[in-house]
PDB file of C-alpha atoms and ligand atoms in Angstrom:
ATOM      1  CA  UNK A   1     100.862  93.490 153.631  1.00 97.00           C
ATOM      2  CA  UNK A   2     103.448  91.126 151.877  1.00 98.00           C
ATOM      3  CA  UNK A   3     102.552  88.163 150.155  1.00 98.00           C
ATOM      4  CA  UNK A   4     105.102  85.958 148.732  1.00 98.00           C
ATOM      5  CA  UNK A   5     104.109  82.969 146.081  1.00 98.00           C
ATOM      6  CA  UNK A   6     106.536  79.847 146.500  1.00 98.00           C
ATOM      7  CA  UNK A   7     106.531  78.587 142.772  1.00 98.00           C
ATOM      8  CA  UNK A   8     108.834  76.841 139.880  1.00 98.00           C
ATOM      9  CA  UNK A   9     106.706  79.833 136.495  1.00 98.00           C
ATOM     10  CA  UNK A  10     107.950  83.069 138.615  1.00 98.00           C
ATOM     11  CA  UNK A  11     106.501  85.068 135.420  1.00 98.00           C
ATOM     12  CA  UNK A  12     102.994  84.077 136.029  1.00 98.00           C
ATOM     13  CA  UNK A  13     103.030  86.812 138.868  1.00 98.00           C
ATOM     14  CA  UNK A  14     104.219  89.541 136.376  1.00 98.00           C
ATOM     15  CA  UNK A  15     100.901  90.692 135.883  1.00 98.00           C
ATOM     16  CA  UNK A  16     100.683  92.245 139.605  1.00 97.00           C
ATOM     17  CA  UNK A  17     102.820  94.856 138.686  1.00 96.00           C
ATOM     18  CA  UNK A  18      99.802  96.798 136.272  1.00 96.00           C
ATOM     19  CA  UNK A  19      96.222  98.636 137.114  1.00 96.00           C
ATOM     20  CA  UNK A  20      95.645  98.839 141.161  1.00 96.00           C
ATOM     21  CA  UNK A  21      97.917  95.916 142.558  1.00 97.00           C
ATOM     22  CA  UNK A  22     101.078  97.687 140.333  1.00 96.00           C
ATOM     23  CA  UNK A  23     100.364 101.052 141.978  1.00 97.00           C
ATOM     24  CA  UNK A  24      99.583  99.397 145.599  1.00 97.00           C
ATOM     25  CA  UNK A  25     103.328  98.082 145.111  1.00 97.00           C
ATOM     26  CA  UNK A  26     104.900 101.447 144.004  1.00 97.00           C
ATOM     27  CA  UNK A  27     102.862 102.909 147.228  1.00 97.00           C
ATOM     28  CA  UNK A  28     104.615  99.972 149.583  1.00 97.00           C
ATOM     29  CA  UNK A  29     100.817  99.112 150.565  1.00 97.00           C
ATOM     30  CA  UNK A  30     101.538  95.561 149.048  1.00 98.00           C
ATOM     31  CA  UNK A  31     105.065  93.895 149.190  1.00 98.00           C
ATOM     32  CA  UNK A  32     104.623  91.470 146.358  1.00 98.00           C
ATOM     33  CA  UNK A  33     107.586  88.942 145.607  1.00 98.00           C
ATOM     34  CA  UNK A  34     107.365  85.549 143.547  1.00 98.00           C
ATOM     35  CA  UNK A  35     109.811  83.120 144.814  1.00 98.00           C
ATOM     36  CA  UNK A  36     111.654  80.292 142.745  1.00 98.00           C
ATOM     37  CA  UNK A  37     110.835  76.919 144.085  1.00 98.00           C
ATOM     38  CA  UNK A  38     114.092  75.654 141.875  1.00 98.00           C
ATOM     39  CA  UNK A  39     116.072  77.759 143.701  1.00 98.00           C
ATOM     40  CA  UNK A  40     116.012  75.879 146.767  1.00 98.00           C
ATOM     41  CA  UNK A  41     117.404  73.040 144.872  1.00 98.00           C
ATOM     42  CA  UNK A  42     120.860  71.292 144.783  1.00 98.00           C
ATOM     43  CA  UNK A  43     121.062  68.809 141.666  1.00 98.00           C
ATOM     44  CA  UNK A  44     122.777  69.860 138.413  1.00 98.00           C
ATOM     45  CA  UNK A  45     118.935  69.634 137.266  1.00 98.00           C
ATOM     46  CA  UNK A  46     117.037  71.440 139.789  1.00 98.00           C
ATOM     47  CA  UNK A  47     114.490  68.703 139.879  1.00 98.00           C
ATOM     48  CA  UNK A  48     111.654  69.391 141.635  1.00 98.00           C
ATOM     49  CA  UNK A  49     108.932  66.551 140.988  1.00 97.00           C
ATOM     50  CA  UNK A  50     109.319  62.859 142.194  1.00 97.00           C
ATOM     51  CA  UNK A  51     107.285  59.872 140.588  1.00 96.00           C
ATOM     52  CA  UNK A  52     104.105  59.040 143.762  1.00 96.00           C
ATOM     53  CA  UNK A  53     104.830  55.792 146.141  1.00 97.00           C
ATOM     54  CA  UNK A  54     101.997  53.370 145.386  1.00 97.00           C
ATOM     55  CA  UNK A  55     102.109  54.275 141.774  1.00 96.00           C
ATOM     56  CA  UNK A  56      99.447  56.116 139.850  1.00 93.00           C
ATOM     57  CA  UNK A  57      99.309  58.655 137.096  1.00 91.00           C
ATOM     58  CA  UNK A  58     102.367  61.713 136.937  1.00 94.00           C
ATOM     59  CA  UNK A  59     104.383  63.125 139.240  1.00 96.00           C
ATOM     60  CA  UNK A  60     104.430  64.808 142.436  1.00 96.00           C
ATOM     61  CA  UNK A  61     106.662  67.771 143.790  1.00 97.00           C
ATOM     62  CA  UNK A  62     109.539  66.091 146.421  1.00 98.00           C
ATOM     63  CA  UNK A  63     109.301  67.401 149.581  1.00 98.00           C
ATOM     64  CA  UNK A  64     112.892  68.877 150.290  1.00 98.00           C
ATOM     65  CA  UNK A  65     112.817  72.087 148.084  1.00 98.00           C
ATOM     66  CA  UNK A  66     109.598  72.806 149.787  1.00 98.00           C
ATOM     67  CA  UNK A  67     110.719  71.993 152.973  1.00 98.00           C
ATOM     68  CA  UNK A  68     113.939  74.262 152.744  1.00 98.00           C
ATOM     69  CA  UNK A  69     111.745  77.487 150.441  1.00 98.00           C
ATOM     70  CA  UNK A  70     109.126  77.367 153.684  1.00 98.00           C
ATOM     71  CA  UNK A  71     111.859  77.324 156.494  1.00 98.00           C
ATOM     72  CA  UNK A  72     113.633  80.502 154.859  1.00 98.00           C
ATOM     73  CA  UNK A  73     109.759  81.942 154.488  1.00 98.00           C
ATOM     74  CA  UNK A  74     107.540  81.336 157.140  1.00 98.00           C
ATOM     75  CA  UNK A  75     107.996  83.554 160.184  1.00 97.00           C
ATOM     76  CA  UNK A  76     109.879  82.402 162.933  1.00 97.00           C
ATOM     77  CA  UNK A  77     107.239  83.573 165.600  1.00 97.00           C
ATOM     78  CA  UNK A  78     104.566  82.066 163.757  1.00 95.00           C
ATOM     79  CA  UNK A  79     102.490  85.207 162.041  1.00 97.00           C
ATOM     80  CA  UNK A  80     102.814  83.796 158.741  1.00 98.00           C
ATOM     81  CA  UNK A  81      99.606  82.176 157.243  1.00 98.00           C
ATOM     82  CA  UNK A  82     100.466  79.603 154.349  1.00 98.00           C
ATOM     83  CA  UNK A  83      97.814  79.181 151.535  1.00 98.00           C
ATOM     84  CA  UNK A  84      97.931  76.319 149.724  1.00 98.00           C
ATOM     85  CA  UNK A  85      95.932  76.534 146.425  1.00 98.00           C
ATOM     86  CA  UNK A  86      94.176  72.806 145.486  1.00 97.00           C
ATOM     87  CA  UNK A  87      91.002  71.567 144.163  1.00 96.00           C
ATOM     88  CA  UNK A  88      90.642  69.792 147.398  1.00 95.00           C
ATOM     89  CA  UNK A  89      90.287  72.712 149.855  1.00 97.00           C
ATOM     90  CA  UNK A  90      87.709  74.735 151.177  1.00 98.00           C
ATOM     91  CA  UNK A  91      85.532  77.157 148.603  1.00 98.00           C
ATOM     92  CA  UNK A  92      87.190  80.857 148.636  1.00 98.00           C
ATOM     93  CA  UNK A  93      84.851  83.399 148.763  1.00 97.00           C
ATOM     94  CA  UNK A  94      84.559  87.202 149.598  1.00 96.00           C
ATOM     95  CA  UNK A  95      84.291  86.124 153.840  1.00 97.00           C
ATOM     96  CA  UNK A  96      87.502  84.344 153.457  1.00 98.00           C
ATOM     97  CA  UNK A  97      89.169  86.999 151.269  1.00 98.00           C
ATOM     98  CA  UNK A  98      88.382  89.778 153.883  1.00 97.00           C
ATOM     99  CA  UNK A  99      89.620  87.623 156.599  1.00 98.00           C
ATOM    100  CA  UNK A 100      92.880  87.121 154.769  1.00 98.00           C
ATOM    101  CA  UNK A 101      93.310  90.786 154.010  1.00 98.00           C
ATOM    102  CA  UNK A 102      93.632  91.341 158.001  1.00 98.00           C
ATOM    103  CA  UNK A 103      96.879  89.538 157.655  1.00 98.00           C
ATOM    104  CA  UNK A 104     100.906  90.815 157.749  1.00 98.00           C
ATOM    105  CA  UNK A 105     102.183  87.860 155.669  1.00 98.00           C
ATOM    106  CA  UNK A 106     100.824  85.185 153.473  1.00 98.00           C
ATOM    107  CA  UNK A 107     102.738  82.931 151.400  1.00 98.00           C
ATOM    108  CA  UNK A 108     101.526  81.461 148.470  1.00 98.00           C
ATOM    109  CA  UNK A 109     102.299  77.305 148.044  1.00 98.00           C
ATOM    110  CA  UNK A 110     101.893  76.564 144.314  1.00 98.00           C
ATOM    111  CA  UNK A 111     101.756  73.381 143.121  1.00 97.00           C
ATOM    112  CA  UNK A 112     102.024  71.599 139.725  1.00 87.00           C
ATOM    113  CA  UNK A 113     102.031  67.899 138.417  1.00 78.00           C
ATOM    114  CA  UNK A 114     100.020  66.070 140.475  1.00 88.00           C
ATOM    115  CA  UNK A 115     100.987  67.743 144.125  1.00 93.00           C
ATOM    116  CA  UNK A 116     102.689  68.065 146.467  1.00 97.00           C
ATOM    117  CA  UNK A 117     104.624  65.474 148.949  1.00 97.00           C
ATOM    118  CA  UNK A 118     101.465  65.117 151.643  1.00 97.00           C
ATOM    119  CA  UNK A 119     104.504  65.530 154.725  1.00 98.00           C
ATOM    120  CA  UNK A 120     105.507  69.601 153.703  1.00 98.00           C
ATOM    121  CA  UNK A 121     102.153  70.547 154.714  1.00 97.00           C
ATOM    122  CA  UNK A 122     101.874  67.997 158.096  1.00 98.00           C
ATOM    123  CA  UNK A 123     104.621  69.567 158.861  1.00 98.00           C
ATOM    124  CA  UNK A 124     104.011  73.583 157.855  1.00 98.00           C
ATOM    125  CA  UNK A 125     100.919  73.358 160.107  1.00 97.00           C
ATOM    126  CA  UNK A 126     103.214  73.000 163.043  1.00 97.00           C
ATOM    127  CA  UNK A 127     104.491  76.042 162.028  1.00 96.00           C
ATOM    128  CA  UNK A 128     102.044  78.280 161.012  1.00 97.00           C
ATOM    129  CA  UNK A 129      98.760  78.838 159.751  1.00 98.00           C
ATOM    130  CA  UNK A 130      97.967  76.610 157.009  1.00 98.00           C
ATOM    131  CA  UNK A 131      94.885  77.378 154.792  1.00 98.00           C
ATOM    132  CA  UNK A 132      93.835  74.642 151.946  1.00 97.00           C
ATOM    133  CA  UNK A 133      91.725  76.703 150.070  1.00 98.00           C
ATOM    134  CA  UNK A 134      89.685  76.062 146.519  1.00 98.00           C
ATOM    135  CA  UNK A 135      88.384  78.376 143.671  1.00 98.00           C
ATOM    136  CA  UNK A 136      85.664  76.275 142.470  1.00 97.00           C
ATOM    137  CA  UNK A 137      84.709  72.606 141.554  1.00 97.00           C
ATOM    138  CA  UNK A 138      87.193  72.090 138.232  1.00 96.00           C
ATOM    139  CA  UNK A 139      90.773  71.721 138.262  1.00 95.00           C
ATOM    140  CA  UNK A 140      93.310  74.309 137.118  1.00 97.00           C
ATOM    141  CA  UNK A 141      97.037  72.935 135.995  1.00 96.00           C
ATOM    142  CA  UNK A 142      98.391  74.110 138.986  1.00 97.00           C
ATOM    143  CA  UNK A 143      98.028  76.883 141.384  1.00 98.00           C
ATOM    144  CA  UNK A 144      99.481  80.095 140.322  1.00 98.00           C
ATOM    145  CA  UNK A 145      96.327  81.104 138.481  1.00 98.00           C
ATOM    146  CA  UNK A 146      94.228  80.395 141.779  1.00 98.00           C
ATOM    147  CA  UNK A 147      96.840  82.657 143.680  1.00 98.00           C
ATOM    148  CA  UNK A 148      96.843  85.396 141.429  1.00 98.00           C
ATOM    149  CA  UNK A 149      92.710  85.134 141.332  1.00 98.00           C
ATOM    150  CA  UNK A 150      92.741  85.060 145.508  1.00 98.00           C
ATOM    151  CA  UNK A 151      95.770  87.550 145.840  1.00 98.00           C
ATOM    152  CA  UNK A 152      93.591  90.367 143.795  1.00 98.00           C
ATOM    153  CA  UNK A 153      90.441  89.642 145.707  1.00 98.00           C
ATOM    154  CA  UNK A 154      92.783  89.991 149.373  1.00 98.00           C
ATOM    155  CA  UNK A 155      94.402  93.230 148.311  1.00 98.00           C
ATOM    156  CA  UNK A 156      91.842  95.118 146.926  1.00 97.00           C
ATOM    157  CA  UNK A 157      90.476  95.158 150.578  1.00 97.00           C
ATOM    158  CA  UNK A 158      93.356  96.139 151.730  1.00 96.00           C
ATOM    159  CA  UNK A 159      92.584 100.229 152.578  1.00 95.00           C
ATOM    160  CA  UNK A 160      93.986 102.593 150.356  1.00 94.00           C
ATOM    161  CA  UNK A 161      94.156 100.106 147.493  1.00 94.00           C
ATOM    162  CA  UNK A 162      91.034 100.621 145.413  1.00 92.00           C
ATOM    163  CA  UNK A 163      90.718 104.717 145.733  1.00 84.00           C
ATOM    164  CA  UNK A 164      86.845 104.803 145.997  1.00 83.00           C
ATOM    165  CA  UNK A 165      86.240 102.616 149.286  1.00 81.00           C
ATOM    166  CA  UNK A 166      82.570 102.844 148.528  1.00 83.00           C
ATOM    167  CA  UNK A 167      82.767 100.435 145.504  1.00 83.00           C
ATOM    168  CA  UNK A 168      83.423  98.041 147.758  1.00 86.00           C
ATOM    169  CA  UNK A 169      80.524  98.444 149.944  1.00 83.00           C
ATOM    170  CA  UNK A 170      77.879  97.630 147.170  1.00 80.00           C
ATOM    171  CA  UNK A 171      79.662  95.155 144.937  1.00 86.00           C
ATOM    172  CA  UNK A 172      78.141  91.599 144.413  1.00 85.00           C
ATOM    173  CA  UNK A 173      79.079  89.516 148.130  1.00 87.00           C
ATOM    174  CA  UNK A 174      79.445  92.273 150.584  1.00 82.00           C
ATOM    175  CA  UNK A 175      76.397  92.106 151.288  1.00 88.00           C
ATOM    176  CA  UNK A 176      75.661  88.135 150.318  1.00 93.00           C
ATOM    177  CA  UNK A 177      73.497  88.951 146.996  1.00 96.00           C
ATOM    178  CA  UNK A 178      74.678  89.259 143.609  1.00 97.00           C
ATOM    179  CA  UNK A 179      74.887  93.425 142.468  1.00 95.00           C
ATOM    180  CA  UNK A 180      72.190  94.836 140.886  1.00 97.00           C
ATOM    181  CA  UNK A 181      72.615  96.239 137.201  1.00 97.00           C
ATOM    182  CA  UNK A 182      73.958  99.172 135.904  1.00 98.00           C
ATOM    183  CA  UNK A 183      73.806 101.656 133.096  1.00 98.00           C
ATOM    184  CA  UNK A 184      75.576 104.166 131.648  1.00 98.00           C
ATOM    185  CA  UNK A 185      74.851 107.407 129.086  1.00 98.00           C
ATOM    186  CA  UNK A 186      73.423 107.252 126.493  1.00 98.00           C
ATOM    187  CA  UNK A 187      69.959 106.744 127.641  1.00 98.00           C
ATOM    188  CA  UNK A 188      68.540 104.866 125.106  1.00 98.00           C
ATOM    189  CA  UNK A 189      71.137 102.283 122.907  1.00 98.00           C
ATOM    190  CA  UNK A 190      70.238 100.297 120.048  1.00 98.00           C
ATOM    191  CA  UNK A 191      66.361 100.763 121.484  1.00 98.00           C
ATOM    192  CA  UNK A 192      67.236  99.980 124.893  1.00 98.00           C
ATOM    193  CA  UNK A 193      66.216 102.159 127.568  1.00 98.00           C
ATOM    194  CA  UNK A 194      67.882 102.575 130.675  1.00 98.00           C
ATOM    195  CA  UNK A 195      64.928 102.225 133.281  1.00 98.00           C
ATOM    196  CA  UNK A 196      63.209 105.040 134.508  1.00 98.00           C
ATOM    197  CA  UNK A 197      63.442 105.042 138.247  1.00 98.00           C
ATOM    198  CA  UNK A 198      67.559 105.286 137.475  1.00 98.00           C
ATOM    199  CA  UNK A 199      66.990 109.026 135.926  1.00 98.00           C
ATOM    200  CA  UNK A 200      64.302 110.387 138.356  1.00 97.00           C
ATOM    201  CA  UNK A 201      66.521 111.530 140.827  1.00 97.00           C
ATOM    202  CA  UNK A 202      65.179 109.779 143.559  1.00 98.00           C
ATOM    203  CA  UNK A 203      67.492 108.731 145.719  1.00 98.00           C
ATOM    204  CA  UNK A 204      65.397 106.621 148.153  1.00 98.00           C
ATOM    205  CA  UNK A 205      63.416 105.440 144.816  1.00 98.00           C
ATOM    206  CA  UNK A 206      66.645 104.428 143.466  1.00 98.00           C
ATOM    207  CA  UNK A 207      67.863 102.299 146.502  1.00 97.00           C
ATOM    208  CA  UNK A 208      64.737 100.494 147.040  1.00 98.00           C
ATOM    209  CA  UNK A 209      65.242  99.610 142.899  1.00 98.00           C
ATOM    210  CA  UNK A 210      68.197  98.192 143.047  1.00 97.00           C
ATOM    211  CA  UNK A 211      67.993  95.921 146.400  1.00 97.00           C
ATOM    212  CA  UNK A 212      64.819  94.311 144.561  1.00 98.00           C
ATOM    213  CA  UNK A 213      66.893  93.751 141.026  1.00 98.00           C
ATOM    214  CA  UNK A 214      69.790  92.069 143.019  1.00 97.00           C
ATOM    215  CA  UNK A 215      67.163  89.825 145.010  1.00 97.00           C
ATOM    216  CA  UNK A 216      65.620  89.054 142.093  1.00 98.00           C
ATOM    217  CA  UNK A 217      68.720  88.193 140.451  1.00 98.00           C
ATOM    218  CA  UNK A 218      69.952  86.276 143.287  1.00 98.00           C
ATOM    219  CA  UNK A 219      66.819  83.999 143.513  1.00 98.00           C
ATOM    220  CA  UNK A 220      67.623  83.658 139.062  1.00 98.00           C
ATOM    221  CA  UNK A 221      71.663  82.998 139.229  1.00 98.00           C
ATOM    222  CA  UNK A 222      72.598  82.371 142.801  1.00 97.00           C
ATOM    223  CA  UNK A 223      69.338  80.977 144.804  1.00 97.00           C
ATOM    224  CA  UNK A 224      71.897  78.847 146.966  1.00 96.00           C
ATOM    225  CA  UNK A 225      73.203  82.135 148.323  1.00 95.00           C
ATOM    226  CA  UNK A 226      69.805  82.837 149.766  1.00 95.00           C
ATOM    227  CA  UNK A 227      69.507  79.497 151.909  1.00 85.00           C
TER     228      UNK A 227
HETATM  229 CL1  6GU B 301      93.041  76.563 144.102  1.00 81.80          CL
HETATM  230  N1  6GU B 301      94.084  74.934 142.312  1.00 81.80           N
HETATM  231  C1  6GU B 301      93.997  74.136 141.237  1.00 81.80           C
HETATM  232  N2  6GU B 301      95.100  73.565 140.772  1.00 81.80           N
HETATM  233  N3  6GU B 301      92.863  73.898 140.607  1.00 81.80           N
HETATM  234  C2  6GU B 301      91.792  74.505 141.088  1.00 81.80           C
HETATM  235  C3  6GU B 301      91.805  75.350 142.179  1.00 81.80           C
HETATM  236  C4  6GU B 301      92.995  75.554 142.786  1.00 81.80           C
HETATM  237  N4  6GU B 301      90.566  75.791 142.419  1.00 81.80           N
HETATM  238  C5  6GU B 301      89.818  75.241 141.498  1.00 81.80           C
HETATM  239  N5  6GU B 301      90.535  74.465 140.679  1.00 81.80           N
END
């Protein structure tokens, strides 16, 4: 898969290059590249951000360097989905993550100040694939931390990324409940004891343990998750 992240803080995406996303790179399972919005500039001052027509507070990103970035970017035949990180898209979760992880190539919009010029994504969704797409209800300074967050949750389900494709079966939202607990040795810690049923060897004991801790802790944390 290659993912590309349109952006004026390049470094921000350093971090991909350690633990499983550095050594899906190195395996050519993930083609990562950061991209710098400022290069698709022409002004002595690379300028990127406009003041907004109709006034308000800050600035906005001008819609040329976008406009000239996506046109070298997006696929010519259309395969390329565009994922726009912004408070007001829809929620990411694990659904949309494994949906995303089907894909060839997805580029990364990030946006600072206040946004972007409304008119580079009208017109990217005549091009491509456009996805809006939220972490949560709070606002981040701009989207490169919301694209690394959704770029590790899309290529860990890529195969061959995470080594033990079994983890991925039980962890909290594969299955829409949170993930049960879990210990390890020693077996009793500071006068905790690891429960009982966990050492008996059990198997089908075991199983029928942990689907009732993560309902029960789904109804606790999560309840809307159970609706
Ligand atoms: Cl995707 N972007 C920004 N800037 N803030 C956010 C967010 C995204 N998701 C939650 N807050």
């Amino acid at each position: 898969m290659k993912i590309q992240a349109v952006t004026i803080f390049p470094e921000f995406f350093d971090v991909l290059d350690i633990s499983l996303l550095g050594k899906a790179q190195e395996q050519n399972i993930l083609d990562f590249s950061a991209v710098n919005l400022r290069d698709y500039t022409h002004d002595k001052h690379r300028t990127v951000d406009d003041s907004p027509y109709g006034g308000g507070a800050g600035m906005l990103m001008k819609a040329e360097p976008w406009g000239e970035a996506l046109d070298e970017l997006l696929a010519k035949d259309g395969s390329t989905v565009l994922v726009v990180p912004t408070p007001a898209g829809e929620l990411f979760n694990q659904e949309l993550a494994a949906e995303l992880a089907t894909k060839e190539h997805i580029v990364f919009a990030c946006g600072r100040y206040e946004g972007i010029d409304q008119r580079v994504f009208d017109w990217a969704a005549t091009k491509s694939e456009m996805k809006m797409i939220s972490l949560g209800d709070y606002v981040l300074n701009g989207g490169e931390v919301a694209a690394l967050a959704m770029i590790e949750a899309i290529a860990r389900l890529i195969p061959g990324v995470i080594g033990n494709a079994e983890s991925l079966v039980e962890e909290s939202h594969s299955n829409g409940l949170l993930e049960y607990p879990s210990y390890t040795k020693p077996a009793i810690w500071r006068d905790l004891e690891v429960p009982e049923v966990l050492r008996s060897g059990n198997h089908a004991e075991i199983a029928k343990w942990r689907l009732e801790q993560a309902i029960e802790r789904t109804k606790r944390i999560r309840p809307d998750l159970l609706d």
